[in-house]
Amino acid sequence: YFSDTVSGSKNSELLKEMYNDLDATYEKIDSLNKVYISKKDNCDIDSLNAAISQEYQTIVENHKKGAIDFIEKNIESPSVIMGLYQSMGPRQQVFSLEEDRDLFEKVSKTLSEKYPKSGFVKGLSDLLEKNPPVVGKPKIGTVAPEISEVNPDGKKIALSSLRGNYVLLDFWASWCRPCRAENPNVVKNYKKYKSKGFTVYQVSLDKSKEEWLAAIKKDGLGDWTHVSDLQYWQSAPAAKYGVRSIPSNFLLNPEGKIIATDLRGPYLGQKLSEIYGF
């Protein structure tokens, strides 16, 4: 279906442009990995991890901004559908239905009018129909829904048991590259503010306990609460919070109310600095 719809030099050139941009981003990430490997044995590892994490997020965010510009500029070309489906690595899409639904719907509406018989365009329409907008995702100012899941030792730990502290409720997985890149930033802020009552309740969307525990050890995450039902994207806590892409987080105040969401990179430190005054 796709070849029938996208045939023609204009569409082919657009696809080439899109993949060239993606290759350029891959090269930047590869260069960043090489910098990390070359420096990790000769400098403060926490500072290096934080710097690499922030630079990685900047690369990914800049690529996404460029991809959005490309899609909106060429929205009448079916080639932009491939732009919606591009990924930064295994199981890590640039765009997600949860965060970018307006863009998916805009592309679908435009192309459905222009190519009503295209099976590839219909596939996008079907994707939207089968994945309706998340209803009931907790909002800022509301009390965080309860989670009570097992930790690595098999003991159930309730999110509410941490009340009295500021808590970062963080959804992640060992297989999620952006999550792993963000972990050093979480560790850095945890170490800075834990003595003031800041802690982390981390929910994994892993399906392998061994891979989950190995990532906790490798990333140095052992000091806070970890839970998982090991159900991958069928995770009950993720469903309760409307999480359909990761990393995703919610910052809770000591009363258990949500006061901020999706604080990544420098934004987590900025928010905690506002709270604690340093």
PDB file of C-alpha atoms in Angstrom:
ATOM      1  CA  TYR A   1       0.000   0.000   0.000  1.00  0.00           C
ATOM      2  CA  PHE A   2       2.740   2.401   0.943  1.00  0.00           C
ATOM      3  CA  SER A   3       4.651   2.086  -2.338  1.00  0.00           C
ATOM      4  CA  ASP A   4       1.477   2.788  -4.320  1.00  0.00           C
ATOM      5  CA  THR A   5       0.804   5.943  -2.347  1.00  0.00           C
ATOM      6  CA  VAL A   6       4.339   7.279  -2.014  1.00  0.00           C
ATOM      7  CA  SER A   7       5.602   6.574  -5.515  1.00  0.00           C
ATOM      8  CA  GLY A   8       7.058   9.590  -7.297  1.00  0.00           C
ATOM      9  CA  SER A   9      10.269  11.566  -7.067  1.00  0.00           C
ATOM     10  CA  LYS A  10       8.889  14.226  -4.695  1.00  0.00           C
ATOM     11  CA  ASN A  11       7.810  11.700  -2.077  1.00  0.00           C
ATOM     12  CA  SER A  12      11.039   9.739  -2.504  1.00  0.00           C
ATOM     13  CA  GLU A  13      13.080  12.891  -1.919  1.00  0.00           C
ATOM     14  CA  LEU A  14      11.088  13.682   1.212  1.00  0.00           C
ATOM     15  CA  LEU A  15      11.697  10.196   2.577  1.00  0.00           C
ATOM     16  CA  LYS A  16      15.402  10.556   1.848  1.00  0.00           C
ATOM     17  CA  GLU A  17      15.488  13.912   3.643  1.00  0.00           C
ATOM     18  CA  MET A  18      13.744  12.445   6.676  1.00  0.00           C
ATOM     19  CA  TYR A  19      16.084   9.463   6.951  1.00  0.00           C
ATOM     20  CA  ASN A  20      19.139  11.675   6.463  1.00  0.00           C
ATOM     21  CA  ASP A  21      18.004  13.756   9.448  1.00  0.00           C
ATOM     22  CA  LEU A  22      17.492  10.588  11.477  1.00  0.00           C
ATOM     23  CA  ASP A  23      20.949   9.295  10.533  1.00  0.00           C
ATOM     24  CA  ALA A  24      22.474  12.622  11.586  1.00  0.00           C
ATOM     25  CA  THR A  25      20.800  12.291  14.986  1.00  0.00           C
ATOM     26  CA  TYR A  26      22.053   8.709  15.351  1.00  0.00           C
ATOM     27  CA  GLU A  27      25.583   9.981  14.652  1.00  0.00           C
ATOM     28  CA  LYS A  28      25.252  12.619  17.391  1.00  0.00           C
ATOM     29  CA  ILE A  29      24.098   9.988  19.881  1.00  0.00           C
ATOM     30  CA  ASP A  30      26.922   7.668  18.833  1.00  0.00           C
ATOM     31  CA  SER A  31      29.439  10.494  19.329  1.00  0.00           C
ATOM     32  CA  LEU A  32      27.962  11.153  22.770  1.00  0.00           C
ATOM     33  CA  ASN A  33      28.395   7.482  23.686  1.00  0.00           C
ATOM     34  CA  LYS A  34      32.038   7.656  22.581  1.00  0.00           C
ATOM     35  CA  VAL A  35      32.606  10.741  24.762  1.00  0.00           C
ATOM     36  CA  TYR A  36      31.137   8.881  27.736  1.00  0.00           C
ATOM     37  CA  ILE A  37      33.339   5.825  27.162  1.00  0.00           C
ATOM     38  CA  SER A  38      36.477   7.953  26.777  1.00  0.00           C
ATOM     39  CA  LYS A  39      35.876   9.961  29.966  1.00  0.00           C
ATOM     40  CA  LYS A  40      34.113   7.613  32.391  1.00  0.00           C
ATOM     41  CA  ASP A  41      37.306   6.320  34.008  1.00  0.00           C
ATOM     42  CA  ASN A  42      38.936   9.723  34.478  1.00  0.00           C
ATOM     43  CA  CYS A  43      36.311  12.033  35.984  1.00  0.00           C
ATOM     44  CA  ASP A  44      33.488  12.268  38.514  1.00  0.00           C
ATOM     45  CA  ILE A  45      30.999   9.708  37.215  1.00  0.00           C
ATOM     46  CA  ASP A  46      27.902  11.428  38.662  1.00  0.00           C
ATOM     47  CA  SER A  47      28.773  14.737  37.002  1.00  0.00           C
ATOM     48  CA  LEU A  48      29.558  12.982  33.727  1.00  0.00           C
ATOM     49  CA  ASN A  49      26.304  11.008  33.803  1.00  0.00           C
ATOM     50  CA  ALA A  50      24.291  14.161  34.468  1.00  0.00           C
ATOM     51  CA  ALA A  51      26.011  16.050  31.639  1.00  0.00           C
ATOM     52  CA  ILE A  52      25.593  13.164  29.179  1.00  0.00           C
ATOM     53  CA  SER A  53      21.946  12.736  30.176  1.00  0.00           C
ATOM     54  CA  GLN A  54      21.188  16.411  29.609  1.00  0.00           C
ATOM     55  CA  GLU A  55      22.985  16.438  26.249  1.00  0.00           C
ATOM     56  CA  TYR A  56      21.137  13.281  25.159  1.00  0.00           C
ATOM     57  CA  GLN A  57      17.780  14.845  26.022  1.00  0.00           C
ATOM     58  CA  THR A  58      18.740  17.966  24.062  1.00  0.00           C
ATOM     59  CA  ILE A  59      19.641  15.886  20.993  1.00  0.00           C
ATOM     60  CA  VAL A  60      16.373  13.940  21.147  1.00  0.00           C
ATOM     61  CA  GLU A  61      14.246  17.048  21.732  1.00  0.00           C
ATOM     62  CA  ASN A  62      15.922  18.928  18.870  1.00  0.00           C
ATOM     63  CA  HIS A  63      15.372  15.989  16.540  1.00  0.00           C
ATOM     64  CA  LYS A  64      11.710  15.832  17.513  1.00  0.00           C
ATOM     65  CA  LYS A  65      11.249  19.564  16.908  1.00  0.00           C
ATOM     66  CA  GLY A  66      12.817  19.195  13.468  1.00  0.00           C
ATOM     67  CA  ALA A  67      10.638  16.180  12.703  1.00  0.00           C
ATOM     68  CA  ILE A  68       7.489  18.108  13.659  1.00  0.00           C
ATOM     69  CA  ASP A  69       8.514  20.965  11.359  1.00  0.00           C
ATOM     70  CA  PHE A  70       9.137  18.469   8.538  1.00  0.00           C
ATOM     71  CA  ILE A  71       5.746  16.796   9.004  1.00  0.00           C
ATOM     72  CA  GLU A  72       3.778  20.041   9.209  1.00  0.00           C
ATOM     73  CA  LYS A  73       5.589  21.514   6.200  1.00  0.00           C
ATOM     74  CA  ASN A  74       4.907  18.425   4.058  1.00  0.00           C
ATOM     75  CA  ILE A  75       1.641  17.287   5.593  1.00  0.00           C
ATOM     76  CA  GLU A  76      -0.036  16.616   2.230  1.00  0.00           C
ATOM     77  CA  SER A  77       2.620  14.026   1.355  1.00  0.00           C
ATOM     78  CA  PRO A  78       2.000  10.437   2.516  1.00  0.00           C
ATOM     79  CA  SER A  79       5.711  10.185   3.268  1.00  0.00           C
ATOM     80  CA  VAL A  80       5.089  12.022   6.545  1.00  0.00           C
ATOM     81  CA  ILE A  81       3.373   8.918   7.920  1.00  0.00           C
ATOM     82  CA  MET A  82       6.812   7.316   8.070  1.00  0.00           C
ATOM     83  CA  GLY A  83       7.901  10.382  10.008  1.00  0.00           C
ATOM     84  CA  LEU A  84       5.316   9.582  12.675  1.00  0.00           C
ATOM     85  CA  TYR A  85       6.666   6.045  13.025  1.00  0.00           C
ATOM     86  CA  GLN A  86      10.407   6.804  13.209  1.00  0.00           C
ATOM     87  CA  SER A  87      12.313   5.578  16.253  1.00  0.00           C
ATOM     88  CA  MET A  88      15.500   6.398  18.147  1.00  0.00           C
ATOM     89  CA  GLY A  89      16.158   2.726  18.856  1.00  0.00           C
ATOM     90  CA  PRO A  90      14.383  -0.518  19.788  1.00  0.00           C
ATOM     91  CA  ARG A  91      10.940   0.153  21.257  1.00  0.00           C
ATOM     92  CA  GLN A  92      11.568   3.888  21.594  1.00  0.00           C
ATOM     93  CA  GLN A  93       9.500   5.935  19.184  1.00  0.00           C
ATOM     94  CA  VAL A  94      10.132   9.622  18.489  1.00  0.00           C
ATOM     95  CA  PHE A  95       6.376  10.244  18.594  1.00  0.00           C
ATOM     96  CA  SER A  96       3.731   8.636  20.778  1.00  0.00           C
ATOM     97  CA  LEU A  97      -0.045   8.732  20.559  1.00  0.00           C
ATOM     98  CA  GLU A  98      -0.268   9.937  24.146  1.00  0.00           C
ATOM     99  CA  GLU A  99       2.002  12.973  23.794  1.00  0.00           C
ATOM    100  CA  ASP A 100       1.515  13.747  20.100  1.00  0.00           C
ATOM    101  CA  ARG A 101      -2.068  12.740  19.371  1.00  0.00           C
ATOM    102  CA  ASP A 102      -2.943  16.125  17.847  1.00  0.00           C
ATOM    103  CA  LEU A 103      -0.190  15.657  15.257  1.00  0.00           C
ATOM    104  CA  PHE A 104      -1.303  12.093  14.431  1.00  0.00           C
ATOM    105  CA  GLU A 105      -4.895  13.275  14.003  1.00  0.00           C
ATOM    106  CA  LYS A 106      -3.875  16.255  11.871  1.00  0.00           C
ATOM    107  CA  VAL A 107      -1.875  14.014   9.508  1.00  0.00           C
ATOM    108  CA  SER A 108      -4.656  11.428   9.373  1.00  0.00           C
ATOM    109  CA  LYS A 109      -7.347  14.002   8.573  1.00  0.00           C
ATOM    110  CA  THR A 110      -5.283  15.693   5.849  1.00  0.00           C
ATOM    111  CA  LEU A 111      -4.184  12.497   4.119  1.00  0.00           C
ATOM    112  CA  SER A 112      -7.558  10.749   4.427  1.00  0.00           C
ATOM    113  CA  GLU A 113      -9.103  13.584   2.438  1.00  0.00           C
ATOM    114  CA  LYS A 114      -6.389  13.436  -0.230  1.00  0.00           C
ATOM    115  CA  TYR A 115      -5.821   9.659  -0.385  1.00  0.00           C
ATOM    116  CA  PRO A 116      -9.136   8.089   0.746  1.00  0.00           C
ATOM    117  CA  LYS A 117      -8.344   4.722  -0.883  1.00  0.00           C
ATOM    118  CA  SER A 118      -4.815   4.316   0.450  1.00  0.00           C
ATOM    119  CA  GLY A 119      -4.436   1.313   2.717  1.00  0.00           C
ATOM    120  CA  PHE A 120      -1.439   2.929   4.399  1.00  0.00           C
ATOM    121  CA  VAL A 121      -3.407   6.071   5.214  1.00  0.00           C
ATOM    122  CA  LYS A 122      -6.288   3.924   6.450  1.00  0.00           C
ATOM    123  CA  GLY A 123      -3.827   2.127   8.707  1.00  0.00           C
ATOM    124  CA  LEU A 124      -3.096   5.412  10.478  1.00  0.00           C
ATOM    125  CA  SER A 125      -6.812   6.092  10.834  1.00  0.00           C
ATOM    126  CA  ASP A 126      -7.338   2.595  12.275  1.00  0.00           C
ATOM    127  CA  LEU A 127      -4.490   3.129  14.746  1.00  0.00           C
ATOM    128  CA  LEU A 128      -6.194   6.249  16.102  1.00  0.00           C
ATOM    129  CA  GLU A 129      -9.568   4.518  16.265  1.00  0.00           C
ATOM    130  CA  LYS A 130      -8.193   1.521  18.168  1.00  0.00           C
ATOM    131  CA  ASN A 131      -6.307   3.742  20.629  1.00  0.00           C
ATOM    132  CA  PRO A 132      -8.732   6.399  21.890  1.00  0.00           C
ATOM    133  CA  PRO A 133      -7.430   9.276  24.036  1.00  0.00           C
ATOM    134  CA  VAL A 134      -6.500   8.335  27.568  1.00  0.00           C
ATOM    135  CA  VAL A 135      -9.370   9.136  29.899  1.00  0.00           C
ATOM    136  CA  GLY A 136      -8.793   9.831  33.560  1.00  0.00           C
ATOM    137  CA  LYS A 137      -5.070  10.597  33.550  1.00  0.00           C
ATOM    138  CA  PRO A 138      -4.511  12.217  36.953  1.00  0.00           C
ATOM    139  CA  LYS A 139      -4.235  15.983  36.823  1.00  0.00           C
ATOM    140  CA  ILE A 140      -2.057  18.425  38.715  1.00  0.00           C
ATOM    141  CA  GLY A 141      -3.735  19.322  41.998  1.00  0.00           C
ATOM    142  CA  THR A 142      -5.422  15.940  42.477  1.00  0.00           C
ATOM    143  CA  VAL A 143      -4.419  13.243  44.945  1.00  0.00           C
ATOM    144  CA  ALA A 144      -2.244  10.613  43.269  1.00  0.00           C
ATOM    145  CA  PRO A 145      -4.116   7.319  42.790  1.00  0.00           C
ATOM    146  CA  GLU A 146      -2.859   4.565  45.059  1.00  0.00           C
ATOM    147  CA  ILE A 147      -0.323   2.053  43.809  1.00  0.00           C
ATOM    148  CA  SER A 148       0.596  -1.040  45.802  1.00  0.00           C
ATOM    149  CA  GLU A 149       2.972  -3.335  43.947  1.00  0.00           C
ATOM    150  CA  VAL A 150       5.746  -5.747  44.851  1.00  0.00           C
ATOM    151  CA  ASN A 151       9.357  -4.724  45.224  1.00  0.00           C
ATOM    152  CA  PRO A 152      12.294  -6.925  44.132  1.00  0.00           C
ATOM    153  CA  ASP A 153      11.978  -8.914  47.379  1.00  0.00           C
ATOM    154  CA  GLY A 154       8.312  -9.691  46.727  1.00  0.00           C
ATOM    155  CA  LYS A 155       6.993  -7.287  49.372  1.00  0.00           C
ATOM    156  CA  LYS A 156       4.108  -4.992  48.488  1.00  0.00           C
ATOM    157  CA  ILE A 157       4.925  -1.311  48.938  1.00  0.00           C
ATOM    158  CA  ALA A 158       2.164   1.306  48.791  1.00  0.00           C
ATOM    159  CA  LEU A 159       2.823   4.691  47.237  1.00  0.00           C
ATOM    160  CA  SER A 160       0.848   6.267  50.082  1.00  0.00           C
ATOM    161  CA  SER A 161       3.351   4.846  52.597  1.00  0.00           C
ATOM    162  CA  LEU A 162       5.761   7.566  51.469  1.00  0.00           C
ATOM    163  CA  ARG A 163       3.482  10.474  52.400  1.00  0.00           C
ATOM    164  CA  GLY A 164       5.198  13.157  54.400  1.00  0.00           C
ATOM    165  CA  ASN A 165       7.875  13.379  51.691  1.00  0.00           C
ATOM    166  CA  TYR A 166       8.060  14.910  48.262  1.00  0.00           C
ATOM    167  CA  VAL A 167       7.938  11.849  46.005  1.00  0.00           C
ATOM    168  CA  LEU A 168       8.924  11.449  42.371  1.00  0.00           C
ATOM    169  CA  LEU A 169       6.672   8.725  40.940  1.00  0.00           C
ATOM    170  CA  ASP A 170       8.733   7.592  37.969  1.00  0.00           C
ATOM    171  CA  PHE A 171       7.696   5.126  35.242  1.00  0.00           C
ATOM    172  CA  TRP A 172      10.604   3.513  33.386  1.00  0.00           C
ATOM    173  CA  ALA A 173      12.023   0.202  32.069  1.00  0.00           C
ATOM    174  CA  SER A 174      15.432  -1.369  31.594  1.00  0.00           C
ATOM    175  CA  TRP A 175      14.870  -1.529  27.812  1.00  0.00           C
ATOM    176  CA  CYS A 176      13.970   2.187  27.498  1.00  0.00           C
ATOM    177  CA  ARG A 177      17.065   4.126  26.365  1.00  0.00           C
ATOM    178  CA  PRO A 178      15.747   7.609  27.268  1.00  0.00           C
ATOM    179  CA  CYS A 179      14.781   6.255  30.699  1.00  0.00           C
ATOM    180  CA  ARG A 180      18.284   4.918  31.244  1.00  0.00           C
ATOM    181  CA  ALA A 181      19.749   8.211  30.024  1.00  0.00           C
ATOM    182  CA  GLU A 182      17.546  10.093  32.504  1.00  0.00           C
ATOM    183  CA  ASN A 183      18.370   7.877  35.504  1.00  0.00           C
ATOM    184  CA  PRO A 184      21.667   9.670  36.339  1.00  0.00           C
ATOM    185  CA  ASN A 185      19.714  12.927  36.568  1.00  0.00           C
ATOM    186  CA  VAL A 186      17.262  11.333  39.015  1.00  0.00           C
ATOM    187  CA  VAL A 187      20.155   9.918  41.055  1.00  0.00           C
ATOM    188  CA  LYS A 188      21.880  13.318  41.158  1.00  0.00           C
ATOM    189  CA  ASN A 189      18.765  15.086  42.455  1.00  0.00           C
ATOM    190  CA  TYR A 190      17.952  12.300  44.890  1.00  0.00           C
ATOM    191  CA  LYS A 191      21.401  12.570  46.461  1.00  0.00           C
ATOM    192  CA  LYS A 192      21.090  16.350  46.680  1.00  0.00           C
ATOM    193  CA  TYR A 193      17.670  16.451  48.344  1.00  0.00           C
ATOM    194  CA  LYS A 194      17.114  13.101  50.104  1.00  0.00           C
ATOM    195  CA  SER A 195      18.163  14.522  53.472  1.00  0.00           C
ATOM    196  CA  LYS A 196      15.402  17.132  53.088  1.00  0.00           C
ATOM    197  CA  GLY A 197      12.640  14.575  52.553  1.00  0.00           C
ATOM    198  CA  PHE A 198      12.758  13.852  48.818  1.00  0.00           C
ATOM    199  CA  THR A 199      12.413  10.268  47.636  1.00  0.00           C
ATOM    200  CA  VAL A 200      11.574   8.221  44.544  1.00  0.00           C
ATOM    201  CA  TYR A 201       8.960   5.525  43.880  1.00  0.00           C
ATOM    202  CA  GLN A 202      10.038   3.928  40.628  1.00  0.00           C
ATOM    203  CA  VAL A 203       7.639   1.717  38.656  1.00  0.00           C
ATOM    204  CA  SER A 204       9.197  -0.530  36.025  1.00  0.00           C
ATOM    205  CA  LEU A 205       7.436  -1.672  32.848  1.00  0.00           C
ATOM    206  CA  ASP A 206       9.851  -4.558  32.490  1.00  0.00           C
ATOM    207  CA  LYS A 207       8.759  -8.135  31.865  1.00  0.00           C
ATOM    208  CA  SER A 208      12.035  -9.766  32.925  1.00  0.00           C
ATOM    209  CA  LYS A 209      12.890  -9.541  36.612  1.00  0.00           C
ATOM    210  CA  GLU A 210      16.543 -10.283  35.853  1.00  0.00           C
ATOM    211  CA  GLU A 211      16.843  -7.382  33.389  1.00  0.00           C
ATOM    212  CA  TRP A 212      14.986  -5.081  35.801  1.00  0.00           C
ATOM    213  CA  LEU A 213      17.317  -5.880  38.702  1.00  0.00           C
ATOM    214  CA  ALA A 214      20.422  -5.672  36.511  1.00  0.00           C
ATOM    215  CA  ALA A 215      19.434  -2.163  35.371  1.00  0.00           C
ATOM    216  CA  ILE A 216      18.796  -1.051  38.960  1.00  0.00           C
ATOM    217  CA  LYS A 217      22.296  -2.217  39.895  1.00  0.00           C
ATOM    218  CA  LYS A 218      24.053  -0.837  36.816  1.00  0.00           C
ATOM    219  CA  ASP A 219      22.405   2.603  37.072  1.00  0.00           C
ATOM    220  CA  GLY A 220      22.954   2.861  40.840  1.00  0.00           C
ATOM    221  CA  LEU A 221      19.272   3.138  41.733  1.00  0.00           C
ATOM    222  CA  GLY A 222      19.296   0.968  44.844  1.00  0.00           C
ATOM    223  CA  ASP A 223      18.513   3.588  47.481  1.00  0.00           C
ATOM    224  CA  TRP A 224      14.823   4.170  46.775  1.00  0.00           C
ATOM    225  CA  THR A 225      11.594   2.205  46.283  1.00  0.00           C
ATOM    226  CA  HIS A 226      11.245  -0.041  43.231  1.00  0.00           C
ATOM    227  CA  VAL A 227       8.092  -1.922  42.240  1.00  0.00           C
ATOM    228  CA  SER A 228       6.829  -3.790  39.186  1.00  0.00           C
ATOM    229  CA  ASP A 229       4.145  -6.288  38.207  1.00  0.00           C
ATOM    230  CA  LEU A 230       6.411  -7.324  35.282  1.00  0.00           C
ATOM    231  CA  GLN A 231       3.546  -6.965  32.818  1.00  0.00           C
ATOM    232  CA  TYR A 232       5.326  -4.768  30.260  1.00  0.00           C
ATOM    233  CA  TRP A 233       2.806  -2.373  28.622  1.00  0.00           C
ATOM    234  CA  GLN A 234      -0.025  -4.167  30.445  1.00  0.00           C
ATOM    235  CA  SER A 235       1.335  -2.743  33.713  1.00  0.00           C
ATOM    236  CA  ALA A 236      -1.580  -2.001  36.054  1.00  0.00           C
ATOM    237  CA  PRO A 237       0.050   1.102  37.622  1.00  0.00           C
ATOM    238  CA  ALA A 238       0.834   2.491  34.157  1.00  0.00           C
ATOM    239  CA  ALA A 239      -2.789   1.984  33.096  1.00  0.00           C
ATOM    240  CA  LYS A 240      -4.031   3.690  36.260  1.00  0.00           C
ATOM    241  CA  TYR A 241      -1.892   6.746  35.481  1.00  0.00           C
ATOM    242  CA  GLY A 242      -2.620   6.791  31.752  1.00  0.00           C
ATOM    243  CA  VAL A 243       1.043   6.157  30.947  1.00  0.00           C
ATOM    244  CA  ARG A 244       1.456   5.151  27.312  1.00  0.00           C
ATOM    245  CA  SER A 245       5.037   6.282  26.780  1.00  0.00           C
ATOM    246  CA  ILE A 246       8.098   6.343  29.006  1.00  0.00           C
ATOM    247  CA  PRO A 247       9.908   7.941  30.699  1.00  0.00           C
ATOM    248  CA  SER A 248       6.973   9.545  32.484  1.00  0.00           C
ATOM    249  CA  ASN A 249       6.844  10.957  35.988  1.00  0.00           C
ATOM    250  CA  PHE A 250       4.655  12.717  38.547  1.00  0.00           C
ATOM    251  CA  LEU A 251       5.949  14.827  41.450  1.00  0.00           C
ATOM    252  CA  LEU A 252       3.851  14.489  44.613  1.00  0.00           C
ATOM    253  CA  ASN A 253       3.826  16.807  47.619  1.00  0.00           C
ATOM    254  CA  PRO A 254       3.872  15.492  51.222  1.00  0.00           C
ATOM    255  CA  GLU A 255       0.057  15.269  51.173  1.00  0.00           C
ATOM    256  CA  GLY A 256       0.175  12.981  48.140  1.00  0.00           C
ATOM    257  CA  LYS A 257      -1.108  15.547  45.639  1.00  0.00           C
ATOM    258  CA  ILE A 258       0.367  15.814  42.144  1.00  0.00           C
ATOM    259  CA  ILE A 259       2.178  19.147  41.781  1.00  0.00           C
ATOM    260  CA  ALA A 260       4.069  18.601  38.496  1.00  0.00           C
ATOM    261  CA  THR A 261       4.465  16.058  35.701  1.00  0.00           C
ATOM    262  CA  ASP A 262       7.159  14.933  33.267  1.00  0.00           C
ATOM    263  CA  LEU A 263      10.065  16.735  34.913  1.00  0.00           C
ATOM    264  CA  ARG A 264      13.109  15.593  32.956  1.00  0.00           C
ATOM    265  CA  GLY A 265      16.597  16.942  32.380  1.00  0.00           C
ATOM    266  CA  PRO A 266      17.172  20.309  34.084  1.00  0.00           C
ATOM    267  CA  TYR A 267      13.468  20.763  34.867  1.00  0.00           C
ATOM    268  CA  LEU A 268      13.522  18.247  37.726  1.00  0.00           C
ATOM    269  CA  GLY A 269      16.375  20.060  39.457  1.00  0.00           C
ATOM    270  CA  GLN A 270      14.753  23.444  38.859  1.00  0.00           C
ATOM    271  CA  LYS A 271      11.485  22.325  40.460  1.00  0.00           C
ATOM    272  CA  LEU A 272      13.202  20.779  43.472  1.00  0.00           C
ATOM    273  CA  SER A 273      15.320  23.920  43.867  1.00  0.00           C
ATOM    274  CA  GLU A 274      12.095  25.964  44.002  1.00  0.00           C
ATOM    275  CA  ILE A 275      10.751  23.654  46.707  1.00  0.00           C
ATOM    276  CA  TYR A 276      13.848  23.398  48.882  1.00  0.00           C
ATOM    277  CA  GLY A 277      15.417  26.786  48.225  1.00  0.00           C
ATOM    278  CA  PHE A 278      18.835  25.617  47.047  1.00  0.00           C
TER     279      PHE A 278
END
